[in-house]
Tab-separated table of N, CA and C and ligand atoms in Angstrom:
chain	number	residue	atom	x	y	z
A	1	MET	N	24.266	30.870	-62.421
A	1	MET	CA	25.126	30.119	-63.427
A	1	MET	C	24.397	29.708	-64.623
A	2	LYS	N	24.992	30.037	-65.679
A	2	LYS	CA	24.335	29.552	-67.078
A	2	LYS	C	25.244	28.308	-67.596
A	3	ILE	N	24.492	27.300	-67.900
A	3	ILE	CA	25.194	26.110	-68.382
A	3	ILE	C	24.495	25.834	-69.774
A	4	LYS	N	25.320	25.636	-70.767
A	4	LYS	CA	24.812	25.380	-72.046
A	4	LYS	C	25.232	23.952	-72.452
A	5	VAL	N	24.501	22.969	-72.775
A	5	VAL	CA	24.892	21.703	-72.993
A	5	VAL	C	24.597	21.417	-74.613
A	6	CYS	N	25.598	21.056	-75.352
A	6	CYS	CA	25.337	20.810	-76.744
A	6	CYS	C	24.694	19.441	-76.959
A	7	VAL	N	23.568	19.362	-77.785
A	7	VAL	CA	22.885	18.146	-77.841
A	7	VAL	C	22.855	17.952	-79.390
A	8	GLY	N	23.771	18.464	-80.225
A	8	GLY	CA	23.860	18.251	-81.660
A	8	GLY	C	24.388	16.736	-81.721
A	9	SER	N	24.344	16.229	-82.930
A	9	SER	CA	24.555	14.851	-83.129
A	9	SER	C	25.941	14.426	-82.828
A	10	CYS	N	27.025	15.162	-82.980
A	10	CYS	CA	28.404	14.671	-82.463
A	10	CYS	C	28.359	14.577	-81.020
A	11	CYS	N	27.825	15.703	-80.328
A	11	CYS	CA	27.882	15.634	-78.881
A	11	CYS	C	27.037	14.563	-78.341
A	12	THR	N	25.800	14.405	-78.773
A	12	THR	CA	24.942	13.366	-78.225
A	12	THR	C	25.590	11.984	-78.357
A	13	LEU	N	26.195	11.702	-79.617
A	13	LEU	CA	26.771	10.474	-79.735
A	13	LEU	C	27.873	10.209	-78.793
A	14	LEU	N	28.513	11.237	-78.258
A	14	LEU	CA	29.699	11.132	-77.233
A	14	LEU	C	29.154	11.392	-75.863
A	15	GLY	N	27.882	11.299	-75.710
A	15	GLY	CA	27.382	11.368	-74.249
A	15	GLY	C	26.803	12.542	-73.595
A	16	SER	N	26.334	13.500	-74.418
A	16	SER	CA	25.888	14.751	-73.725
A	16	SER	C	24.505	14.610	-72.996
A	17	MET	N	23.691	13.592	-73.398
A	17	MET	CA	22.433	13.342	-72.668
A	17	MET	C	22.776	12.856	-71.317
A	18	GLY	N	23.730	12.112	-71.191
A	18	GLY	CA	24.164	11.530	-69.792
A	18	GLY	C	24.566	12.676	-68.908
A	19	ILE	N	25.303	13.701	-69.474
A	19	ILE	CA	25.782	14.898	-68.810
A	19	ILE	C	24.573	15.606	-68.335
A	20	LEU	N	23.504	15.842	-69.290
A	20	LEU	CA	22.353	16.651	-68.896
A	20	LEU	C	21.632	15.949	-67.744
A	21	ASP	N	21.507	14.614	-67.747
A	21	ASP	CA	20.904	13.921	-66.516
A	21	ASP	C	21.637	14.012	-65.261
A	22	GLN	N	23.052	14.081	-65.456
A	22	GLN	CA	23.760	14.267	-64.131
A	22	GLN	C	23.551	15.729	-63.639
A	23	ILE	N	23.595	16.719	-64.620
A	23	ILE	CA	23.267	18.030	-64.121
A	23	ILE	C	21.977	18.165	-63.435
A	24	ASP	N	20.926	17.502	-63.977
A	24	ASP	CA	19.659	17.546	-63.231
A	24	ASP	C	19.720	17.071	-61.915
A	25	ASP	N	20.318	15.926	-61.779
A	25	ASP	CA	20.479	15.208	-60.339
A	25	ASP	C	21.249	16.198	-59.379
A	26	LEU	N	22.324	16.833	-59.957
A	26	LEU	CA	23.187	17.753	-59.142
A	26	LEU	C	22.344	18.802	-58.666
A	27	LYS	N	21.541	19.379	-59.576
A	27	LYS	CA	20.743	20.518	-59.293
A	27	LYS	C	19.758	20.238	-58.071
A	28	ASP	N	19.180	19.052	-58.015
A	28	ASP	CA	18.338	18.679	-56.851
A	28	ASP	C	19.208	18.689	-55.631
A	29	ILE	N	20.475	18.096	-55.738
A	29	ILE	CA	21.274	18.025	-54.529
A	29	ILE	C	21.568	19.443	-54.035
A	30	ILE	N	22.055	20.284	-54.984
A	30	ILE	CA	22.519	21.631	-54.661
A	30	ILE	C	21.249	22.274	-53.932
A	31	ASN	N	20.129	22.326	-54.705
A	31	ASN	CA	18.881	22.943	-54.127
A	31	ASN	C	18.507	22.548	-52.799
A	32	ASN	N	18.749	21.341	-52.322
A	32	ASN	CA	18.360	20.747	-51.116
A	32	ASN	C	19.509	20.915	-50.004
A	33	ASP	N	20.568	21.521	-50.331
A	33	ASP	CA	21.690	21.785	-49.448
A	33	ASP	C	22.134	23.253	-49.362
A	34	ALA	N	21.345	24.004	-48.809
A	34	ALA	CA	21.511	25.563	-48.676
A	34	ALA	C	22.725	25.776	-47.945
A	35	ASP	N	22.988	24.957	-46.902
A	35	ASP	CA	24.198	25.186	-46.058
A	35	ASP	C	25.524	25.175	-46.802
A	36	ASN	N	25.541	24.286	-47.761
A	36	ASN	CA	26.939	24.165	-48.447
A	36	ASN	C	27.093	24.680	-49.850
A	37	TYR	N	25.902	24.986	-50.356
A	37	TYR	CA	25.933	25.668	-51.750
A	37	TYR	C	25.201	27.007	-51.779
A	38	SER	N	25.727	27.901	-52.655
A	38	SER	CA	25.136	29.002	-52.875
A	38	SER	C	23.757	28.903	-53.609
A	39	ASP	N	22.944	29.925	-53.220
A	39	ASP	CA	21.424	29.733	-53.857
A	39	ASP	C	21.378	30.263	-55.156
A	40	GLU	N	22.602	30.606	-55.903
A	40	GLU	CA	22.496	31.028	-57.305
A	40	GLU	C	21.700	30.074	-58.097
A	41	GLU	N	20.955	30.605	-59.138
A	41	GLU	CA	20.095	29.739	-60.008
A	41	GLU	C	21.051	28.986	-60.889
A	42	LEU	N	20.741	27.674	-61.210
A	42	LEU	CA	21.372	26.929	-62.251
A	42	LEU	C	20.505	27.059	-63.468
A	43	GLU	N	20.905	27.732	-64.598
A	43	GLU	CA	20.115	27.831	-65.782
A	43	GLU	C	20.773	26.866	-66.757
A	44	VAL	N	20.001	25.905	-67.093
A	44	VAL	CA	20.476	24.820	-68.077
A	44	VAL	C	19.809	25.070	-69.446
A	45	GLU	N	20.601	25.410	-70.409
A	45	GLU	CA	20.057	25.483	-71.790
A	45	GLU	C	20.610	24.381	-72.777
A	46	VAL	N	19.732	23.877	-73.448
A	46	VAL	CA	20.131	22.853	-74.562
A	46	VAL	C	20.304	23.405	-75.758
A	47	ILE	N	21.528	23.280	-76.444
A	47	ILE	CA	21.785	23.937	-77.714
A	47	ILE	C	21.821	22.823	-78.719
A	48	LYS	N	21.246	23.067	-79.976
A	48	LYS	CA	21.381	22.031	-81.095
A	48	LYS	C	22.825	21.797	-81.448
A	49	CYS	N	23.521	22.796	-81.801
A	49	CYS	CA	25.000	22.501	-82.068
A	49	CYS	C	25.714	23.872	-81.814
A	50	LEU	N	26.784	23.820	-81.041
A	50	LEU	CA	27.452	24.921	-80.780
A	50	LEU	C	28.476	25.303	-81.794
A	51	GLY	N	28.574	24.446	-82.840
A	51	GLY	CA	29.416	24.730	-83.908
A	51	GLY	C	30.969	24.327	-83.878
A	52	PHE	N	31.284	23.609	-82.688
A	52	PHE	CA	32.695	23.407	-82.566
A	52	PHE	C	32.999	22.013	-83.327
A	53	CYS	N	32.156	21.195	-83.514
A	53	CYS	CA	32.321	19.892	-84.189
A	53	CYS	C	32.661	20.244	-85.699
A	54	LYS	N	32.285	21.445	-86.219
A	54	LYS	CA	32.604	21.745	-87.598
A	54	LYS	C	34.037	22.354	-87.665
A	55	ASP	N	34.610	22.827	-86.590
A	55	ASP	CA	35.911	23.503	-86.502
A	55	ASP	C	37.025	22.480	-86.742
A	56	GLU	N	38.190	22.837	-86.721
A	56	GLU	CA	39.246	21.921	-86.866
A	56	GLU	C	39.740	21.236	-85.527
A	57	ILE	N	39.123	21.681	-84.374
A	57	ILE	CA	39.373	21.093	-83.356
A	57	ILE	C	38.871	19.684	-83.208
A	58	GLU	N	39.940	18.666	-83.226
A	58	GLU	CA	39.526	17.387	-83.353
A	58	GLU	C	38.764	16.778	-82.039
A	59	GLN	N	37.772	16.161	-82.342
A	59	GLN	CA	37.085	15.426	-81.240
A	59	GLN	C	36.866	16.557	-80.007
A	60	ALA	N	36.214	17.534	-80.509
A	60	ALA	CA	35.761	18.616	-79.427
A	60	ALA	C	34.573	18.176	-78.536
A	61	ALA	N	33.753	17.256	-79.051
A	61	ALA	CA	32.621	16.761	-78.485
A	61	ALA	C	32.833	15.904	-77.240
A	62	PRO	N	31.874	15.710	-76.251
A	62	PRO	CA	30.759	16.808	-76.069
A	62	PRO	C	31.259	18.166	-75.558
A	63	VAL	N	30.492	19.152	-75.982
A	63	VAL	CA	30.926	20.456	-75.444
A	63	VAL	C	29.818	21.052	-74.556
A	64	VAL	N	30.326	21.461	-73.464
A	64	VAL	CA	29.520	22.254	-72.445
A	64	VAL	C	30.102	23.638	-72.228
A	65	VAL	N	29.335	24.686	-71.945
A	65	VAL	CA	29.743	25.962	-71.736
A	65	VAL	C	29.202	26.315	-70.382
A	66	ILE	N	30.094	26.627	-69.355
A	66	ILE	CA	29.660	27.109	-68.022
A	66	ILE	C	30.021	28.462	-67.933
A	67	ASP	N	29.037	29.401	-67.762
A	67	ASP	CA	29.252	30.805	-67.834
A	67	ASP	C	30.001	31.101	-69.161
A	68	ASP	N	31.257	31.655	-69.056
A	68	ASP	CA	31.972	32.022	-70.318
A	68	ASP	C	32.962	31.026	-70.654
A	69	GLU	N	33.033	29.867	-69.866
A	69	GLU	CA	34.058	28.846	-70.160
A	69	GLU	C	33.627	27.674	-70.909
A	70	THR	N	34.337	27.508	-72.119
A	70	THR	CA	33.931	26.336	-72.869
A	70	THR	C	34.660	25.032	-72.615
A	71	MET	N	34.018	24.015	-72.357
A	71	MET	CA	34.707	22.691	-72.023
A	71	MET	C	34.562	21.809	-73.187
A	72	PHE	N	35.689	21.278	-73.702
A	72	PHE	CA	35.739	20.440	-74.685
A	72	PHE	C	35.910	18.918	-74.098
A	73	HIS	N	35.384	17.952	-74.831
A	73	HIS	CA	35.609	16.512	-74.305
A	73	HIS	C	35.017	16.511	-72.962
A	74	ALA	N	33.830	17.163	-72.810
A	74	ALA	CA	33.225	17.259	-71.444
A	74	ALA	C	32.981	15.750	-71.000
A	75	THR	N	32.982	15.570	-69.693
A	75	THR	CA	32.360	14.231	-69.250
A	75	THR	C	31.599	14.562	-68.010
A	76	GLY	N	30.674	13.768	-67.593
A	76	GLY	CA	29.831	13.971	-66.441
A	76	GLY	C	30.762	14.361	-65.344
A	77	GLN	N	31.787	13.815	-65.009
A	77	GLN	CA	32.761	14.039	-63.932
A	77	GLN	C	33.257	15.510	-64.104
A	78	THR	N	33.902	15.875	-65.279
A	78	THR	CA	34.545	17.135	-65.320
A	78	THR	C	33.472	18.232	-65.117
A	79	VAL	N	32.257	18.036	-65.768
A	79	VAL	CA	31.143	19.042	-65.628
A	79	VAL	C	30.703	19.183	-64.139
A	80	MET	N	30.514	18.030	-63.476
A	80	MET	CA	29.984	18.126	-62.137
A	80	MET	C	31.064	18.761	-61.243
A	81	GLU	N	32.291	18.467	-61.486
A	81	GLU	CA	33.373	19.085	-60.653
A	81	GLU	C	33.386	20.599	-60.827
A	82	LYS	N	33.193	21.035	-61.958
A	82	LYS	CA	33.215	22.492	-62.357
A	82	LYS	C	32.082	23.181	-61.617
A	83	ILE	N	30.841	22.513	-61.708
A	83	ILE	CA	29.638	23.222	-61.125
A	83	ILE	C	29.862	23.190	-59.570
A	84	VAL	N	30.204	22.154	-58.926
A	84	VAL	CA	30.392	21.979	-57.586
A	84	VAL	C	31.371	22.992	-57.148
A	85	ASN	N	32.521	23.146	-57.625
A	85	ASN	CA	33.459	23.991	-57.349
A	85	ASN	C	33.024	25.616	-57.211
A	86	LYS	N	32.344	25.820	-58.352
A	86	LYS	CA	31.695	27.214	-58.525
A	86	LYS	C	30.573	27.489	-57.576
A	87	MET	N	29.813	26.408	-57.097
A	87	MET	CA	28.684	26.667	-56.315
A	87	MET	C	28.730	26.442	-54.803
A	88	ARG	N	29.978	25.775	-54.387
A	88	ARG	CA	30.259	25.525	-53.155
A	88	ARG	C	30.484	26.791	-52.374
A	89	LYS	N	29.979	26.951	-51.164
A	89	LYS	CA	30.157	28.190	-50.378
A	89	LYS	C	31.483	28.217	-49.746
B	101	FES	S1	27.256	18.772	-82.172
B	101	FES	FE1	28.159	19.703	-80.238
B	101	FES	S2	29.355	21.184	-81.104
B	101	FES	FE2	28.365	20.454	-82.928
């Protein structure tokens, strides 16, 4: 699974570093629980700015892209839920 987390200034201001930390913690949990989670690799990429903050979409930040799905107003909770649902066996 490919996860892109925007760490541009708008997204950082609204909490993307916290989301990154939570993804790291979740990665450890998933890697240590082969019974319940798929062994698919979680690739996390940090992006300077995905460009959405410059669009007309108001308050798009923080932006996280999981595979081909773009999440606006991402929170630790919504991102964790998405990852867990996709990785759970
Ligand atoms: S700073 Fe995240 S989309 Fe621009």
